[in-house]
Amino acid sequence: MLGRAALTAALALLGWLSSHSLGLAAPVTSQAETASAEPTAVADALSVEPGATCLEHDRLTEQVVTWLERDELDPRLTIVVEGDPVEVRTLRFTLEDRGQAIAERSFAPGPSSCDDLHAVVALAIALAVDATVLESVGIAPPPQIVPEPEPEPTTPPEPELVPAEPVARGPSLDLTPRPPPWALRAVGRGLLTVGLPPTLGGGGQLGIEAGWRELVDLHVGAFASSAGSQPVDQATLSITLLAARADTCVGPMLGRVRPRACVGALAGSAFARGRGFRENYRATLPWVALALGGDVRVGLGRRTALSFGLDGLVSVVRPVFDVREEFEVRQLRDLPRFGAMLGVGFVVSLR
């Protein structure tokens, strides 16, 4: 009933146990010592600090109980599992006897699948506690050596030279290739804007993002928004913002969720079009703004994620639209100093 990944992990851990046999032999205690104290539930003896990994205490406990075929441990044993605070596939566990470490195992990296990671770590813990777990994955323990009766003395035959067979190497402990440190993603987002341009508006942005180790991202793209035609006295005026955008974002991966904080800049133009004036009004003015905000990404699959973002903008170069009438120059509209936009979109990994 074991998956192929769990069976592969069992073979890898067998090679590890053969080189750490002294460390794993420590949990074996006499029947008199074990009988003197009440057993402890596996859930109470197991401590999990997931860090950046997807490990869950209840899920890991269930896997360990399945491998051990019991839900209790010697009361002197405790198991501490610690995930790396940055790497999502790096962790280690320590088996302790009354606070003293007697076995330790590291995974750097572990399997990429969260299900396989729980299965492999649980199997390693079960093997450290009880080596008989090997029999449940179809690996027989080493046969015991039984002395044979001494044969009657005979004339020994001449020795025959037999070439030595090569020693088979055990399976490698690291069966999973390391992922590349850089990733390339496409990002698209629909926007609800406030003050960009004046009043409520809508828009969108598209971009390309380079990410390093699911921690730091560099984003470049295009931004557009408009509020449609707005009344100005007896006329109407519409303002559209078009700009290039660049951002730097930082945030760790926490299982399938990744919160990020971002800072960036936008540079482009504000286009105004008016009707109902003495002459049709057209103007194009520069616009520069600073952006500060963040988003939360929720993984949908191996290559896709849903993104929810909120940004506050400060206009450094503010467009002010004026119209020349018969005897004066009248201000029609200016862009507010501060604005905000709320967005929802998708993130697609390209590599």
mmCIF file of C-alpha atoms in Angstrom, residues 8-288:
data_model
loop_
_atom_site.group_PDB
_atom_site.id
_atom_site.type_symbol
_atom_site.label_atom_id
_atom_site.label_comp_id
_atom_site.label_asym_id
_atom_site.label_seq_id
_atom_site.Cartn_x
_atom_site.Cartn_y
_atom_site.Cartn_z
ATOM 1 C CA THR A 8 12.455 4.677 -2.507
ATOM 2 C CA ALA A 9 12.824 6.532 0.777
ATOM 3 C CA ALA A 10 12.893 3.225 2.687
ATOM 4 C CA LEU A 11 15.764 1.937 0.502
ATOM 5 C CA ALA A 12 17.695 5.193 0.967
ATOM 6 C CA LEU A 13 17.198 5.143 4.744
ATOM 7 C CA LEU A 14 18.393 1.514 4.904
ATOM 8 C CA GLY A 15 21.796 2.658 3.593
ATOM 9 C CA TRP A 16 21.801 5.484 6.130
ATOM 10 C CA LEU A 17 20.979 3.141 9.004
ATOM 11 C CA SER A 18 23.855 0.820 8.086
ATOM 12 C CA SER A 19 26.332 3.690 8.664
ATOM 13 C CA HIS A 20 24.603 4.951 11.860
ATOM 14 C CA SER A 21 23.739 1.655 13.526
ATOM 15 C CA LEU A 22 25.256 2.679 16.858
ATOM 16 C CA GLY A 23 23.123 5.835 16.986
ATOM 17 C CA LEU A 24 19.901 3.913 16.369
ATOM 18 C CA ALA A 25 20.630 1.125 18.794
ATOM 19 C CA ALA A 26 20.338 3.436 21.780
ATOM 20 C CA PRO A 27 16.491 3.389 22.093
ATOM 21 C CA VAL A 28 16.520 -0.361 22.849
ATOM 22 C CA THR A 29 15.870 -0.813 26.581
ATOM 23 C CA SER A 30 15.280 -3.741 28.836
ATOM 24 C CA GLN A 31 11.753 -5.012 29.509
ATOM 25 C CA ALA A 32 12.175 -4.246 33.215
ATOM 26 C CA GLU A 33 12.946 -0.545 32.488
ATOM 27 C CA THR A 34 10.070 -0.118 30.006
ATOM 28 C CA ALA A 35 7.512 -1.763 32.256
ATOM 29 C CA SER A 36 8.265 0.642 35.097
ATOM 30 C CA ALA A 37 6.630 3.675 33.389
ATOM 31 C CA GLU A 38 3.457 4.382 31.462
ATOM 32 C CA PRO A 39 3.884 4.695 27.660
ATOM 33 C CA THR A 40 3.485 8.084 25.957
ATOM 34 C CA ALA A 41 1.262 8.817 22.950
ATOM 35 C CA VAL A 42 3.163 9.432 19.703
ATOM 36 C CA ALA A 43 1.348 12.774 19.313
ATOM 37 C CA ASP A 44 2.674 13.941 22.715
ATOM 38 C CA ALA A 45 6.227 12.705 22.097
ATOM 39 C CA LEU A 46 6.430 14.386 18.655
ATOM 40 C CA SER A 47 7.298 18.108 18.398
ATOM 41 C CA VAL A 48 7.136 19.839 14.974
ATOM 42 C CA GLU A 49 8.574 23.284 14.089
ATOM 43 C CA PRO A 50 7.717 23.447 10.340
ATOM 44 C CA GLY A 51 9.641 26.615 9.466
ATOM 45 C CA ALA A 52 9.247 27.182 5.688
ATOM 46 C CA THR A 53 8.265 23.545 5.034
ATOM 47 C CA CYS A 54 4.719 22.189 4.676
ATOM 48 C CA LEU A 55 5.028 19.780 7.626
ATOM 49 C CA GLU A 56 1.963 19.456 9.887
ATOM 50 C CA HIS A 57 2.019 17.886 13.356
ATOM 51 C CA ASP A 58 -1.204 15.856 13.077
ATOM 52 C CA ARG A 59 -0.428 14.670 9.565
ATOM 53 C CA LEU A 60 3.107 13.586 10.494
ATOM 54 C CA THR A 61 1.842 11.877 13.674
ATOM 55 C CA GLU A 62 -0.638 9.832 11.638
ATOM 56 C CA GLN A 63 2.125 8.681 9.254
ATOM 57 C CA VAL A 64 4.466 7.692 12.139
ATOM 58 C CA VAL A 65 1.683 5.700 13.841
ATOM 59 C CA THR A 66 0.969 3.938 10.524
ATOM 60 C CA TRP A 67 4.621 2.896 10.110
ATOM 61 C CA LEU A 68 5.056 1.803 13.753
ATOM 62 C CA GLU A 69 1.623 0.063 13.852
ATOM 63 C CA ARG A 70 1.114 1.474 17.344
ATOM 64 C CA ASP A 71 0.292 4.880 18.796
ATOM 65 C CA GLU A 72 2.479 4.795 21.941
ATOM 66 C CA LEU A 73 6.213 5.153 22.664
ATOM 67 C CA ASP A 74 8.565 4.558 25.561
ATOM 68 C CA PRO A 75 7.979 7.561 27.904
ATOM 69 C CA ARG A 76 11.682 8.445 27.846
ATOM 70 C CA LEU A 77 11.712 9.053 24.072
ATOM 71 C CA THR A 78 10.921 12.393 22.415
ATOM 72 C CA ILE A 79 11.096 13.353 18.726
ATOM 73 C CA VAL A 80 11.928 16.917 17.611
ATOM 74 C CA VAL A 81 11.345 17.867 13.933
ATOM 75 C CA GLU A 82 12.704 21.254 12.771
ATOM 76 C CA GLY A 83 12.157 22.793 9.322
ATOM 77 C CA ASP A 84 14.526 25.313 7.746
ATOM 78 C CA PRO A 85 13.207 28.925 8.110
ATOM 79 C CA VAL A 86 13.917 29.663 4.406
ATOM 80 C CA GLU A 87 14.286 26.444 2.387
ATOM 81 C CA VAL A 88 10.923 24.719 1.831
ATOM 82 C CA ARG A 89 12.511 21.257 1.413
ATOM 83 C CA THR A 90 15.218 21.287 4.102
ATOM 84 C CA LEU A 91 14.633 19.865 7.587
ATOM 85 C CA ARG A 92 15.993 17.519 10.251
ATOM 86 C CA PHE A 93 14.683 15.464 13.143
ATOM 87 C CA THR A 94 16.320 14.389 16.413
ATOM 88 C CA LEU A 95 15.380 11.352 18.533
ATOM 89 C CA GLU A 96 16.104 12.036 22.212
ATOM 90 C CA ASP A 97 16.262 9.774 25.264
ATOM 91 C CA ARG A 98 15.485 11.840 28.385
ATOM 92 C CA GLY A 99 16.713 14.999 26.608
ATOM 93 C CA GLN A 100 19.910 13.461 25.178
ATOM 94 C CA ALA A 101 20.120 13.130 21.376
ATOM 95 C CA ILE A 102 20.611 9.520 20.296
ATOM 96 C CA ALA A 103 19.798 9.738 16.579
ATOM 97 C CA GLU A 104 19.628 12.576 14.057
ATOM 98 C CA ARG A 105 18.632 12.720 10.385
ATOM 99 C CA SER A 106 18.764 15.650 7.902
ATOM 100 C CA PHE A 107 16.942 16.102 4.595
ATOM 101 C CA ALA A 108 18.577 18.671 2.280
ATOM 102 C CA PRO A 109 16.569 18.668 0.196
ATOM 103 C CA GLY A 110 13.596 16.382 0.826
ATOM 104 C CA PRO A 111 10.974 15.369 -1.764
ATOM 105 C CA SER A 112 9.216 18.238 -3.583
ATOM 106 C CA SER A 113 5.724 16.761 -2.993
ATOM 107 C CA CYS A 114 4.217 17.570 0.410
ATOM 108 C CA ASP A 115 2.641 14.075 0.646
ATOM 109 C CA ASP A 116 5.974 12.388 -0.124
ATOM 110 C CA LEU A 117 7.793 14.641 2.369
ATOM 111 C CA HIS A 118 5.470 13.581 5.217
ATOM 112 C CA ALA A 119 5.799 9.895 4.228
ATOM 113 C CA VAL A 120 9.618 9.972 3.998
ATOM 114 C CA VAL A 121 10.135 11.858 7.288
ATOM 115 C CA ALA A 122 7.640 9.611 9.116
ATOM 116 C CA LEU A 123 9.390 6.483 7.793
ATOM 117 C CA ALA A 124 12.787 7.813 8.940
ATOM 118 C CA ILE A 125 11.388 8.504 12.433
ATOM 119 C CA ALA A 126 9.821 5.043 12.613
ATOM 120 C CA LEU A 127 13.108 3.404 11.559
ATOM 121 C CA ALA A 128 14.999 5.343 14.231
ATOM 122 C CA VAL A 129 12.520 4.177 16.895
ATOM 123 C CA ASP A 130 11.997 0.591 15.726
ATOM 124 C CA ALA A 131 14.192 -1.041 13.054
ATOM 125 C CA THR A 132 11.551 -3.772 12.500
ATOM 126 C CA VAL A 133 9.666 -1.258 10.363
ATOM 127 C CA LEU A 134 11.946 -2.378 7.497
ATOM 128 C CA GLU A 135 9.951 -5.609 7.248
ATOM 129 C CA SER A 136 6.739 -3.639 6.454
ATOM 130 C CA VAL A 137 8.294 -2.314 3.197
ATOM 131 C CA GLY A 138 9.511 -5.741 2.079
ATOM 132 C CA ILE A 139 13.152 -5.461 3.258
ATOM 133 C CA ALA A 140 14.134 -8.427 5.402
ATOM 134 C CA PRO A 141 16.466 -7.841 8.376
ATOM 135 C CA PRO A 142 19.993 -9.293 8.201
ATOM 136 C CA PRO A 143 19.924 -13.073 8.819
ATOM 137 C CA GLN A 144 21.265 -14.336 12.110
ATOM 138 C CA ILE A 145 24.443 -16.402 11.987
ATOM 139 C CA VAL A 146 23.847 -19.917 13.340
ATOM 140 C CA PRO A 147 26.999 -21.971 13.986
ATOM 141 C CA GLU A 148 27.123 -25.232 12.052
ATOM 142 C CA PRO A 149 28.395 -28.449 13.620
ATOM 143 C CA GLU A 150 32.068 -29.102 13.063
ATOM 144 C CA PRO A 151 32.586 -31.615 10.224
ATOM 145 C CA GLU A 152 34.751 -34.639 10.650
ATOM 146 C CA PRO A 153 38.366 -33.986 9.702
ATOM 147 C CA THR A 154 39.046 -34.791 6.040
ATOM 148 C CA THR A 155 41.788 -34.098 3.612
ATOM 149 C CA PRO A 156 41.245 -30.489 2.516
ATOM 150 C CA PRO A 157 40.857 -30.066 -1.236
ATOM 151 C CA GLU A 158 43.147 -27.766 -3.125
ATOM 152 C CA PRO A 159 41.872 -24.182 -2.928
ATOM 153 C CA GLU A 160 40.179 -22.925 -6.067
ATOM 154 C CA LEU A 161 40.806 -19.336 -7.048
ATOM 155 C CA VAL A 162 37.513 -17.520 -7.527
ATOM 156 C CA PRO A 163 37.481 -13.870 -8.626
ATOM 157 C CA ALA A 164 36.000 -11.583 -6.001
ATOM 158 C CA GLU A 165 32.616 -10.148 -6.854
ATOM 159 C CA PRO A 166 32.346 -6.348 -6.819
ATOM 160 C CA VAL A 167 30.685 -4.925 -3.731
ATOM 161 C CA ALA A 168 27.304 -3.420 -4.559
ATOM 162 C CA ARG A 169 26.911 0.155 -3.491
ATOM 163 C CA GLY A 170 23.866 1.188 -1.508
ATOM 164 C CA PRO A 171 21.368 3.679 -2.953
ATOM 165 C CA SER A 172 22.140 7.372 -2.671
ATOM 166 C CA LEU A 173 20.415 9.256 0.111
ATOM 167 C CA ASP A 174 19.665 12.271 -2.115
ATOM 168 C CA LEU A 175 17.376 11.035 -4.891
ATOM 169 C CA THR A 176 15.730 14.392 -5.703
ATOM 170 C CA PRO A 177 17.529 16.992 -7.885
ATOM 171 C CA ARG A 178 17.863 20.451 -6.449
ATOM 172 C CA PRO A 179 15.509 23.009 -8.028
ATOM 173 C CA PRO A 180 17.123 25.959 -9.855
ATOM 174 C CA PRO A 181 17.501 29.036 -7.631
ATOM 175 C CA TRP A 182 15.870 31.374 -10.194
ATOM 176 C CA ALA A 183 12.289 31.239 -11.487
ATOM 177 C CA LEU A 184 10.519 33.210 -14.231
ATOM 178 C CA ARG A 185 6.830 34.094 -13.915
ATOM 179 C CA ALA A 186 4.117 35.968 -15.815
ATOM 180 C CA VAL A 187 1.801 38.146 -13.698
ATOM 181 C CA GLY A 188 -1.595 39.625 -14.627
ATOM 182 C CA ARG A 189 -3.931 41.582 -12.354
ATOM 183 C CA GLY A 190 -7.245 43.461 -12.601
ATOM 184 C CA LEU A 191 -7.443 46.682 -10.574
ATOM 185 C CA LEU A 192 -9.933 48.875 -8.711
ATOM 186 C CA THR A 193 -8.372 52.337 -8.357
ATOM 187 C CA VAL A 194 -9.061 55.308 -6.066
ATOM 188 C CA GLY A 195 -7.668 58.658 -7.199
ATOM 189 C CA LEU A 196 -5.863 57.076 -10.168
ATOM 190 C CA PRO A 197 -7.259 58.970 -12.020
ATOM 191 C CA PRO A 198 -9.598 61.107 -9.850
ATOM 192 C CA THR A 199 -12.636 59.371 -8.303
ATOM 193 C CA LEU A 200 -13.126 55.619 -8.672
ATOM 194 C CA GLY A 201 -11.729 53.848 -11.708
ATOM 195 C CA GLY A 202 -10.545 50.536 -13.018
ATOM 196 C CA GLY A 203 -7.596 49.113 -14.897
ATOM 197 C CA GLY A 204 -5.033 46.374 -15.029
ATOM 198 C CA GLN A 205 -1.373 45.532 -15.173
ATOM 199 C CA LEU A 206 0.763 42.872 -16.857
ATOM 200 C CA GLY A 207 4.362 42.003 -16.147
ATOM 201 C CA ILE A 208 7.263 39.575 -16.021
ATOM 202 C CA GLU A 209 8.866 38.587 -12.725
ATOM 203 C CA ALA A 210 12.217 36.998 -11.879
ATOM 204 C CA GLY A 211 12.222 35.259 -8.475
ATOM 205 C CA TRP A 212 15.149 34.021 -6.378
ATOM 206 C CA ARG A 213 14.516 31.001 -4.086
ATOM 207 C CA GLU A 214 10.867 31.946 -3.426
ATOM 208 C CA LEU A 215 12.181 34.870 -1.359
ATOM 209 C CA VAL A 216 13.069 37.917 -3.500
ATOM 210 C CA ASP A 217 11.302 38.987 -6.739
ATOM 211 C CA LEU A 218 12.116 41.630 -9.364
ATOM 212 C CA HIS A 219 9.066 42.735 -11.390
ATOM 213 C CA VAL A 220 8.718 44.885 -14.536
ATOM 214 C CA GLY A 221 5.492 45.538 -16.402
ATOM 215 C CA ALA A 222 2.859 47.966 -17.690
ATOM 216 C CA PHE A 223 0.020 49.716 -15.859
ATOM 217 C CA ALA A 224 -3.195 51.312 -17.231
ATOM 218 C CA SER A 225 -6.264 52.832 -15.557
ATOM 219 C CA SER A 226 -9.191 55.093 -16.406
ATOM 220 C CA ALA A 227 -12.273 56.499 -14.689
ATOM 221 C CA GLY A 228 -14.273 57.167 -17.853
ATOM 222 C CA SER A 229 -15.894 60.499 -18.730
ATOM 223 C CA GLN A 230 -16.527 62.855 -15.788
ATOM 224 C CA PRO A 231 -18.741 66.008 -15.938
ATOM 225 C CA VAL A 232 -16.990 69.392 -15.803
ATOM 226 C CA ASP A 233 -19.580 72.199 -15.838
ATOM 227 C CA GLN A 234 -21.467 71.704 -19.129
ATOM 228 C CA ALA A 235 -18.699 69.532 -20.629
ATOM 229 C CA THR A 236 -17.125 66.116 -19.963
ATOM 230 C CA LEU A 237 -13.514 65.118 -19.355
ATOM 231 C CA SER A 238 -11.886 61.653 -19.312
ATOM 232 C CA ILE A 239 -8.380 60.934 -17.979
ATOM 233 C CA THR A 240 -6.367 57.783 -18.713
ATOM 234 C CA LEU A 241 -3.071 56.810 -17.037
ATOM 235 C CA LEU A 242 -0.492 54.686 -18.874
ATOM 236 C CA ALA A 243 2.845 53.874 -17.231
ATOM 237 C CA ALA A 244 5.714 51.414 -16.952
ATOM 238 C CA ARG A 245 6.141 49.868 -13.513
ATOM 239 C CA ALA A 246 9.102 48.282 -11.681
ATOM 240 C CA ASP A 247 8.954 46.659 -8.227
ATOM 241 C CA THR A 248 11.110 44.735 -5.767
ATOM 242 C CA CYS A 249 9.219 42.332 -3.486
ATOM 243 C CA VAL A 250 10.342 40.231 -0.521
ATOM 244 C CA GLY A 251 8.448 37.441 1.257
ATOM 245 C CA PRO A 252 8.889 33.796 2.362
ATOM 246 C CA MET A 253 6.917 30.759 1.224
ATOM 247 C CA LEU A 254 4.710 29.426 4.043
ATOM 248 C CA GLY A 255 3.387 26.140 2.709
ATOM 249 C CA ARG A 256 1.030 27.063 -0.156
ATOM 250 C CA VAL A 257 0.719 30.730 0.908
ATOM 251 C CA ARG A 258 3.299 33.461 0.291
ATOM 252 C CA PRO A 259 2.881 37.002 1.694
ATOM 253 C CA ARG A 260 5.120 39.695 0.147
ATOM 254 C CA ALA A 261 5.994 43.350 0.820
ATOM 255 C CA CYS A 262 6.777 45.458 -2.259
ATOM 256 C CA VAL A 263 8.233 48.856 -3.135
ATOM 257 C CA GLY A 264 8.337 50.286 -6.657
ATOM 258 C CA ALA A 265 7.934 53.185 -9.052
ATOM 259 C CA LEU A 266 5.683 54.093 -11.996
ATOM 260 C CA ALA A 267 6.571 56.463 -14.843
ATOM 261 C CA GLY A 268 4.359 57.342 -17.782
ATOM 262 C CA SER A 269 1.748 59.808 -19.031
ATOM 263 C CA ALA A 270 -1.736 61.066 -18.234
ATOM 264 C CA PHE A 271 -3.984 61.516 -21.272
ATOM 265 C CA ALA A 272 -7.011 63.856 -21.056
ATOM 266 C CA ARG A 273 -9.830 64.104 -23.597
ATOM 267 C CA GLY A 274 -12.687 66.609 -23.267
ATOM 268 C CA ARG A 275 -15.948 67.327 -25.092
ATOM 269 C CA GLY A 276 -18.320 70.288 -24.825
ATOM 270 C CA PHE A 277 -15.657 72.962 -24.593
ATOM 271 C CA ARG A 278 -15.230 75.766 -27.100
ATOM 272 C CA GLU A 279 -12.798 73.414 -28.818
ATOM 273 C CA ASN A 280 -12.326 69.687 -28.293
ATOM 274 C CA TYR A 281 -9.815 69.360 -25.471
ATOM 275 C CA ARG A 282 -6.728 67.115 -25.705
ATOM 276 C CA ALA A 283 -3.696 67.077 -23.405
ATOM 277 C CA THR A 284 -0.857 64.700 -22.532
ATOM 278 C CA LEU A 285 1.212 65.314 -19.402
ATOM 279 C CA PRO A 286 3.975 63.313 -17.645
ATOM 280 C CA TRP A 287 3.185 61.323 -14.503
ATOM 281 C CA VAL A 288 5.630 59.744 -11.990
#
